Amino acid sequence: MSKLVVTNKETIRKLNKWKKLIHNLDDYESYLTVRDVNQIGRRHWIYCPIQKLHVHLLSDGELRAYKKLLLQKNIVRIFSQYALDLDETLDISVSLNLIHPRNWQTNVAHVMTTDLLATYRNKEGKEYRIAYTFKYWDQIYKLNTKDEVERINKRTWQKFEIERQYWKRRDVEYRILTERDATKEEAWNFDYFQLAYDFETNIDELKQFCVAFIQAWIVSPRAELQVLLKSLSVALNHSFQRAQSLFQFSGLHNLLPVNINKFIRLFRPVELLL
């Protein structure tokens, strides 16, 4: 019979220190950082100029998921590697008759974290949260002989369930993301839009540009993006660079119905979802 999962003072001390820190949301720090993870794979420690936060993402897929969430229209903030209360996850694991994540050699419990915790604001101005876990598709699913999707890696799904129940107690929706939900195209487009994150403009100029861009696109939907921007720079008496920055800023803030599931490049047509 396995030993009882236990905690230690060092873990509790680190978790309590983090809890005190996050009371000031402007100074949020990820509980788990890239330096804490000793595993093979690409990890990303980035400074997000939009949120003005350091963000720790433990795979390329997590990075793409983070970028996709930032492009959502009603997003308020996103926290990475958000720690869950250890006493509570231990309690949940016991109630579900599941083994809590632990050091298998010492049986000391690990603090569980949610990869991305996003806060949104609805049309009425009320904020709500959604918790996201990222895993690559072939780590948790497979196709059987009938081409039906089946779950694999039972232990991973057990951990998901502990996490799901934790957020359910807080009336927070819990979702599992894979690379099929956050594509390379979306990440590429975010990087392109983000070049204009500190671009200075005003509401009137943005309205004028967006209306003119949609009208020009309706007339020539197959024109290269650079051709549309050149024509608009002339029509609106802007430089080409300013027209491009207006397009990027509008894309970043969801002011244009751009299809972000296709690579946006100057020498290609852009697709609007009208």
Tab-separated table of C-alpha atoms in Angstrom:
chain	number	residue	atom	x	y	z
A	1	MET	CA	0.000	0.000	0.000
A	2	SER	CA	1.355	3.467	-0.919
A	3	LYS	CA	2.170	6.065	1.701
A	4	LEU	CA	-0.201	8.924	2.463
A	5	VAL	CA	0.475	12.032	0.350
A	6	VAL	CA	1.970	14.653	2.666
A	7	THR	CA	3.041	18.307	2.586
A	8	ASN	CA	6.209	19.977	3.797
A	9	LYS	CA	7.023	23.370	5.311
A	10	GLU	CA	8.974	24.605	2.312
A	11	THR	CA	6.041	24.049	-0.056
A	12	ILE	CA	3.566	25.699	2.304
A	13	ARG	CA	5.895	28.661	2.848
A	14	LYS	CA	6.301	29.228	-0.908
A	15	LEU	CA	2.559	28.968	-1.542
A	16	ASN	CA	1.650	31.369	1.285
A	17	LYS	CA	4.217	33.881	0.037
A	18	TRP	CA	2.697	33.710	-3.452
A	19	LYS	CA	-0.846	34.155	-2.077
A	20	LYS	CA	0.173	37.386	-0.361
A	21	LEU	CA	1.869	38.632	-3.514
A	22	ILE	CA	-1.097	38.216	-5.853
A	23	HIS	CA	-3.369	40.493	-3.840
A	24	ASN	CA	-1.873	43.254	-5.978
A	25	LEU	CA	-2.920	42.126	-9.449
A	26	ASP	CA	-0.640	44.663	-11.125
A	27	ASP	CA	2.361	42.832	-9.687
A	28	TYR	CA	1.152	39.316	-10.449
A	29	GLU	CA	3.857	36.675	-10.738
A	30	SER	CA	3.458	33.136	-12.042
A	31	TYR	CA	3.701	30.583	-9.243
A	32	LEU	CA	5.510	28.133	-11.502
A	33	THR	CA	8.299	29.566	-13.636
A	34	VAL	CA	10.375	28.161	-16.469
A	35	ARG	CA	13.246	27.758	-14.002
A	36	ASP	CA	11.125	25.431	-11.871
A	37	VAL	CA	10.448	22.989	-14.695
A	38	ASN	CA	13.136	20.423	-15.324
A	39	GLN	CA	11.860	18.698	-18.423
A	40	ILE	CA	12.630	18.403	-22.109
A	41	GLY	CA	10.827	20.864	-24.323
A	42	ARG	CA	10.629	24.522	-25.267
A	43	ARG	CA	9.641	26.991	-22.571
A	44	HIS	CA	8.972	30.719	-22.812
A	45	TRP	CA	9.520	33.498	-20.292
A	46	ILE	CA	8.238	36.647	-21.954
A	47	TYR	CA	7.323	40.164	-20.966
A	48	CYS	CA	3.860	40.947	-22.321
A	49	PRO	CA	3.717	44.661	-23.239
A	50	ILE	CA	-0.076	44.527	-23.446
A	51	GLN	CA	-0.598	43.252	-19.903
A	52	LYS	CA	2.716	44.623	-18.638
A	53	LEU	CA	3.406	41.312	-16.928
A	54	HIS	CA	6.060	38.630	-17.047
A	55	VAL	CA	4.438	35.463	-18.389
A	56	HIS	CA	5.760	31.911	-18.027
A	57	LEU	CA	4.600	29.428	-20.665
A	58	LEU	CA	5.852	25.871	-20.634
A	59	SER	CA	5.501	24.915	-24.302
A	60	ASP	CA	5.082	26.421	-27.770
A	61	GLY	CA	1.446	25.357	-27.577
A	62	GLU	CA	0.875	27.279	-24.347
A	63	LEU	CA	2.454	30.337	-25.938
A	64	ARG	CA	0.081	30.114	-28.898
A	65	ALA	CA	-2.883	29.640	-26.550
A	66	TYR	CA	-1.863	32.722	-24.568
A	67	LYS	CA	-1.648	34.816	-27.737
A	68	LYS	CA	-5.037	33.590	-28.934
A	69	LEU	CA	-6.690	34.517	-25.642
A	70	LEU	CA	-5.183	38.004	-25.803
A	71	LEU	CA	-6.913	38.505	-29.163
A	72	GLN	CA	-10.366	37.849	-27.733
A	73	LYS	CA	-12.541	40.915	-27.752
A	74	ASN	CA	-13.755	40.875	-24.141
A	75	ILE	CA	-10.514	39.801	-22.464
A	76	VAL	CA	-9.449	41.777	-19.374
A	77	ARG	CA	-6.376	39.926	-18.092
A	78	ILE	CA	-4.653	36.554	-18.241
A	79	PHE	CA	-2.557	34.998	-15.491
A	80	SER	CA	-0.150	32.165	-16.256
A	81	GLN	CA	0.716	29.242	-13.948
A	82	TYR	CA	-1.895	30.109	-11.320
A	83	ALA	CA	-1.463	28.089	-8.126
A	84	LEU	CA	-4.360	26.166	-6.589
A	85	ASP	CA	-4.846	25.971	-2.844
A	86	LEU	CA	-3.033	22.834	-1.717
A	87	ASP	CA	-5.336	21.920	1.160
A	88	GLU	CA	-8.305	22.100	-1.155
A	89	THR	CA	-6.825	20.043	-3.995
A	90	LEU	CA	-5.775	17.422	-1.449
A	91	ASP	CA	-9.339	17.353	-0.144
A	92	ILE	CA	-10.737	17.022	-3.661
A	93	SER	CA	-8.361	14.183	-4.546
A	94	VAL	CA	-9.475	12.265	-1.438
A	95	SER	CA	-13.156	12.826	-2.252
A	96	LEU	CA	-12.584	11.536	-5.810
A	97	ASN	CA	-10.426	8.641	-4.588
A	98	LEU	CA	-7.551	9.875	-6.745
A	99	ILE	CA	-3.857	10.256	-5.951
A	100	HIS	CA	-2.843	13.903	-5.650
A	101	PRO	CA	0.108	14.977	-7.865
A	102	ARG	CA	3.226	14.293	-5.843
A	103	ASN	CA	6.870	13.390	-5.808
A	104	TRP	CA	6.504	9.644	-6.298
A	105	GLN	CA	9.688	8.948	-4.338
A	106	THR	CA	8.889	10.998	-1.211
A	107	ASN	CA	5.094	11.272	-1.547
A	108	VAL	CA	5.331	15.027	-0.903
A	109	ALA	CA	2.422	16.767	-2.632
A	110	HIS	CA	3.030	19.155	-5.505
A	111	VAL	CA	1.113	22.421	-5.687
A	112	MET	CA	-1.175	22.154	-8.699
A	113	THR	CA	-1.332	25.043	-11.143
A	114	THR	CA	-3.708	26.127	-13.886
A	115	ASP	CA	-1.851	27.050	-17.068
A	116	LEU	CA	-3.936	30.116	-17.919
A	117	LEU	CA	-6.599	31.865	-15.859
A	118	ALA	CA	-8.442	34.424	-17.989
A	119	THR	CA	-10.765	37.187	-16.828
A	120	TYR	CA	-13.402	38.475	-19.250
A	121	ARG	CA	-15.972	41.273	-19.139
A	122	ASN	CA	-19.464	40.722	-20.546
A	123	LYS	CA	-21.690	43.297	-22.246
A	124	GLU	CA	-23.149	44.354	-18.902
A	125	GLY	CA	-19.680	45.076	-17.542
A	126	LYS	CA	-19.605	42.093	-15.192
A	127	GLU	CA	-16.346	40.162	-14.974
A	128	TYR	CA	-16.089	36.371	-15.096
A	129	ARG	CA	-13.235	33.881	-15.343
A	130	ILE	CA	-12.371	30.792	-17.396
A	131	ALA	CA	-9.551	28.438	-16.412
A	132	TYR	CA	-7.549	26.783	-19.202
A	133	THR	CA	-5.222	23.802	-19.252
A	134	PHE	CA	-3.089	23.142	-22.315
A	135	LYS	CA	-1.993	19.700	-23.543
A	136	TYR	CA	-0.928	18.507	-26.975
A	137	TRP	CA	-3.675	16.511	-28.641
A	138	ASP	CA	-1.753	13.242	-29.001
A	139	GLN	CA	-0.875	13.295	-25.308
A	140	ILE	CA	-4.512	12.955	-24.262
A	141	TYR	CA	-6.381	11.589	-27.302
A	142	LYS	CA	-6.043	9.016	-30.050
A	143	LEU	CA	-8.089	7.764	-32.976
A	144	ASN	CA	-9.258	4.166	-32.675
A	145	THR	CA	-9.757	1.744	-35.557
A	146	LYS	CA	-13.172	3.298	-36.223
A	147	ASP	CA	-11.672	6.792	-36.471
A	148	GLU	CA	-13.357	7.721	-33.206
A	149	VAL	CA	-11.582	9.945	-30.683
A	150	GLU	CA	-10.630	8.186	-27.463
A	151	ARG	CA	-9.012	9.497	-24.323
A	152	ILE	CA	-5.599	8.172	-23.388
A	153	ASN	CA	-3.223	8.717	-20.448
A	154	LYS	CA	-5.670	8.067	-17.632
A	155	ARG	CA	-3.456	9.707	-15.024
A	156	THR	CA	-3.482	13.037	-16.895
A	157	TRP	CA	-7.274	12.991	-17.006
A	158	GLN	CA	-7.384	12.315	-13.271
A	159	LYS	CA	-5.342	15.472	-12.694
A	160	PHE	CA	-7.676	17.367	-15.026
A	161	GLU	CA	-10.632	16.245	-12.924
A	162	ILE	CA	-9.085	17.497	-9.682
A	163	GLU	CA	-8.471	20.827	-11.370
A	164	ARG	CA	-11.982	20.922	-12.856
A	165	GLN	CA	-13.586	20.300	-9.459
A	166	TYR	CA	-11.432	23.002	-7.881
A	167	TRP	CA	-12.704	25.621	-10.303
A	168	LYS	CA	-16.263	24.295	-10.183
A	169	ARG	CA	-16.323	25.178	-6.482
A	170	ARG	CA	-15.610	28.769	-7.560
A	171	ASP	CA	-18.196	28.767	-10.336
A	172	VAL	CA	-15.395	29.083	-12.896
A	173	GLU	CA	-15.615	27.232	-16.211
A	174	TYR	CA	-12.706	24.879	-16.908
A	175	ARG	CA	-11.525	24.106	-20.442
A	176	ILE	CA	-8.824	21.906	-21.951
A	177	LEU	CA	-6.992	23.385	-24.937
A	178	THR	CA	-4.799	21.635	-27.505
A	179	GLU	CA	-2.766	22.916	-30.441
A	180	ARG	CA	-5.913	22.424	-32.537
A	181	ASP	CA	-7.550	25.230	-30.572
A	182	ALA	CA	-4.612	27.633	-30.824
A	183	THR	CA	-2.924	27.440	-34.204
A	184	LYS	CA	0.384	28.685	-35.577
A	185	GLU	CA	-1.553	31.003	-37.889
A	186	GLU	CA	-3.287	32.718	-34.975
A	187	ALA	CA	0.004	33.152	-33.112
A	188	TRP	CA	1.676	34.580	-36.217
A	189	ASN	CA	-1.142	37.089	-36.693
A	190	PHE	CA	-1.012	38.123	-33.045
A	191	ASP	CA	2.706	38.883	-33.374
A	192	TYR	CA	1.978	40.980	-36.464
A	193	PHE	CA	-0.847	42.899	-34.765
A	194	GLN	CA	1.155	43.373	-31.569
A	195	LEU	CA	3.715	45.503	-33.422
A	196	ALA	CA	1.184	48.341	-33.055
A	197	TYR	CA	0.249	47.783	-29.388
A	198	ASP	CA	1.536	51.263	-28.389
A	199	PHE	CA	0.392	52.994	-31.595
A	200	GLU	CA	-1.170	56.393	-30.880
A	201	THR	CA	-4.489	57.098	-32.551
A	202	ASN	CA	-8.038	58.138	-31.630
A	203	ILE	CA	-11.566	56.807	-31.981
A	204	ASP	CA	-12.488	59.035	-34.933
A	205	GLU	CA	-9.407	58.009	-36.938
A	206	LEU	CA	-10.017	54.331	-36.169
A	207	LYS	CA	-13.666	54.530	-37.218
A	208	GLN	CA	-12.744	56.285	-40.445
A	209	PHE	CA	-10.045	53.731	-41.237
A	210	CYS	CA	-12.149	50.651	-40.436
A	211	VAL	CA	-15.105	51.839	-42.512
A	212	ALA	CA	-12.818	52.709	-45.424
A	213	PHE	CA	-10.968	49.384	-45.174
A	214	ILE	CA	-14.189	47.329	-45.207
A	215	GLN	CA	-15.539	49.311	-48.167
A	216	ALA	CA	-12.271	48.850	-50.102
A	217	TRP	CA	-12.208	45.136	-49.291
A	218	ILE	CA	-15.807	44.640	-50.494
A	219	VAL	CA	-14.841	46.180	-53.844
A	220	SER	CA	-11.601	44.126	-54.139
A	221	PRO	CA	-11.709	41.130	-51.763
A	222	ARG	CA	-8.878	39.357	-53.615
A	223	ALA	CA	-6.481	42.297	-53.589
A	224	GLU	CA	-3.232	41.891	-51.683
A	225	LEU	CA	-3.245	43.512	-48.253
A	226	GLN	CA	-0.469	45.895	-49.289
A	227	VAL	CA	-2.541	47.059	-52.277
A	228	LEU	CA	-5.522	47.841	-50.037
A	229	LEU	CA	-3.316	49.684	-47.560
A	230	LYS	CA	-1.629	51.711	-50.315
A	231	SER	CA	-4.993	52.802	-51.714
A	232	LEU	CA	-6.228	53.744	-48.241
A	233	SER	CA	-3.065	55.688	-47.455
A	234	VAL	CA	-3.753	57.828	-50.511
A	235	ALA	CA	-7.491	58.179	-49.850
A	236	LEU	CA	-7.014	59.088	-46.177
A	237	ASN	CA	-3.857	61.146	-46.711
A	238	HIS	CA	-1.736	58.824	-44.549
A	239	SER	CA	1.660	57.292	-45.067
A	240	PHE	CA	1.665	53.594	-45.928
A	241	GLN	CA	3.263	52.884	-42.555
A	242	ARG	CA	0.472	54.653	-40.685
A	243	ALA	CA	-2.175	52.809	-42.687
A	244	GLN	CA	-0.488	49.522	-41.817
A	245	SER	CA	-0.266	50.457	-38.135
A	246	LEU	CA	-3.958	51.346	-38.125
A	247	PHE	CA	-4.717	47.924	-39.603
A	248	GLN	CA	-2.529	46.187	-37.008
A	249	PHE	CA	-4.016	48.171	-34.121
A	250	SER	CA	-7.548	47.452	-35.370
A	251	GLY	CA	-6.748	43.745	-35.598
A	252	LEU	CA	-5.235	43.674	-32.120
A	253	HIS	CA	-8.342	45.273	-30.618
A	254	ASN	CA	-10.897	43.354	-32.705
A	255	LEU	CA	-12.108	46.431	-34.539
A	256	LEU	CA	-12.019	44.662	-37.914
A	257	PRO	CA	-13.629	41.237	-38.571
A	258	VAL	CA	-10.361	39.718	-39.805
A	259	ASN	CA	-10.115	35.946	-40.241
A	260	ILE	CA	-7.125	35.173	-37.986
A	261	ASN	CA	-7.134	31.497	-38.957
A	262	LYS	CA	-5.142	32.342	-42.084
A	263	PHE	CA	-1.665	33.877	-42.188
A	264	ILE	CA	-1.898	37.649	-42.626
A	265	ARG	CA	0.871	38.880	-44.889
A	266	LEU	CA	1.224	42.005	-46.973
A	267	PHE	CA	1.603	40.107	-50.256
A	268	ARG	CA	-1.530	38.013	-49.722
A	269	PRO	CA	-5.240	38.863	-49.738
A	270	VAL	CA	-6.784	39.262	-46.297
A	271	GLU	CA	-10.150	37.696	-45.491
A	272	LEU	CA	-12.874	39.549	-43.593
A	273	LEU	CA	-15.689	37.659	-41.889
A	274	LEU	CA	-18.613	39.871	-42.839
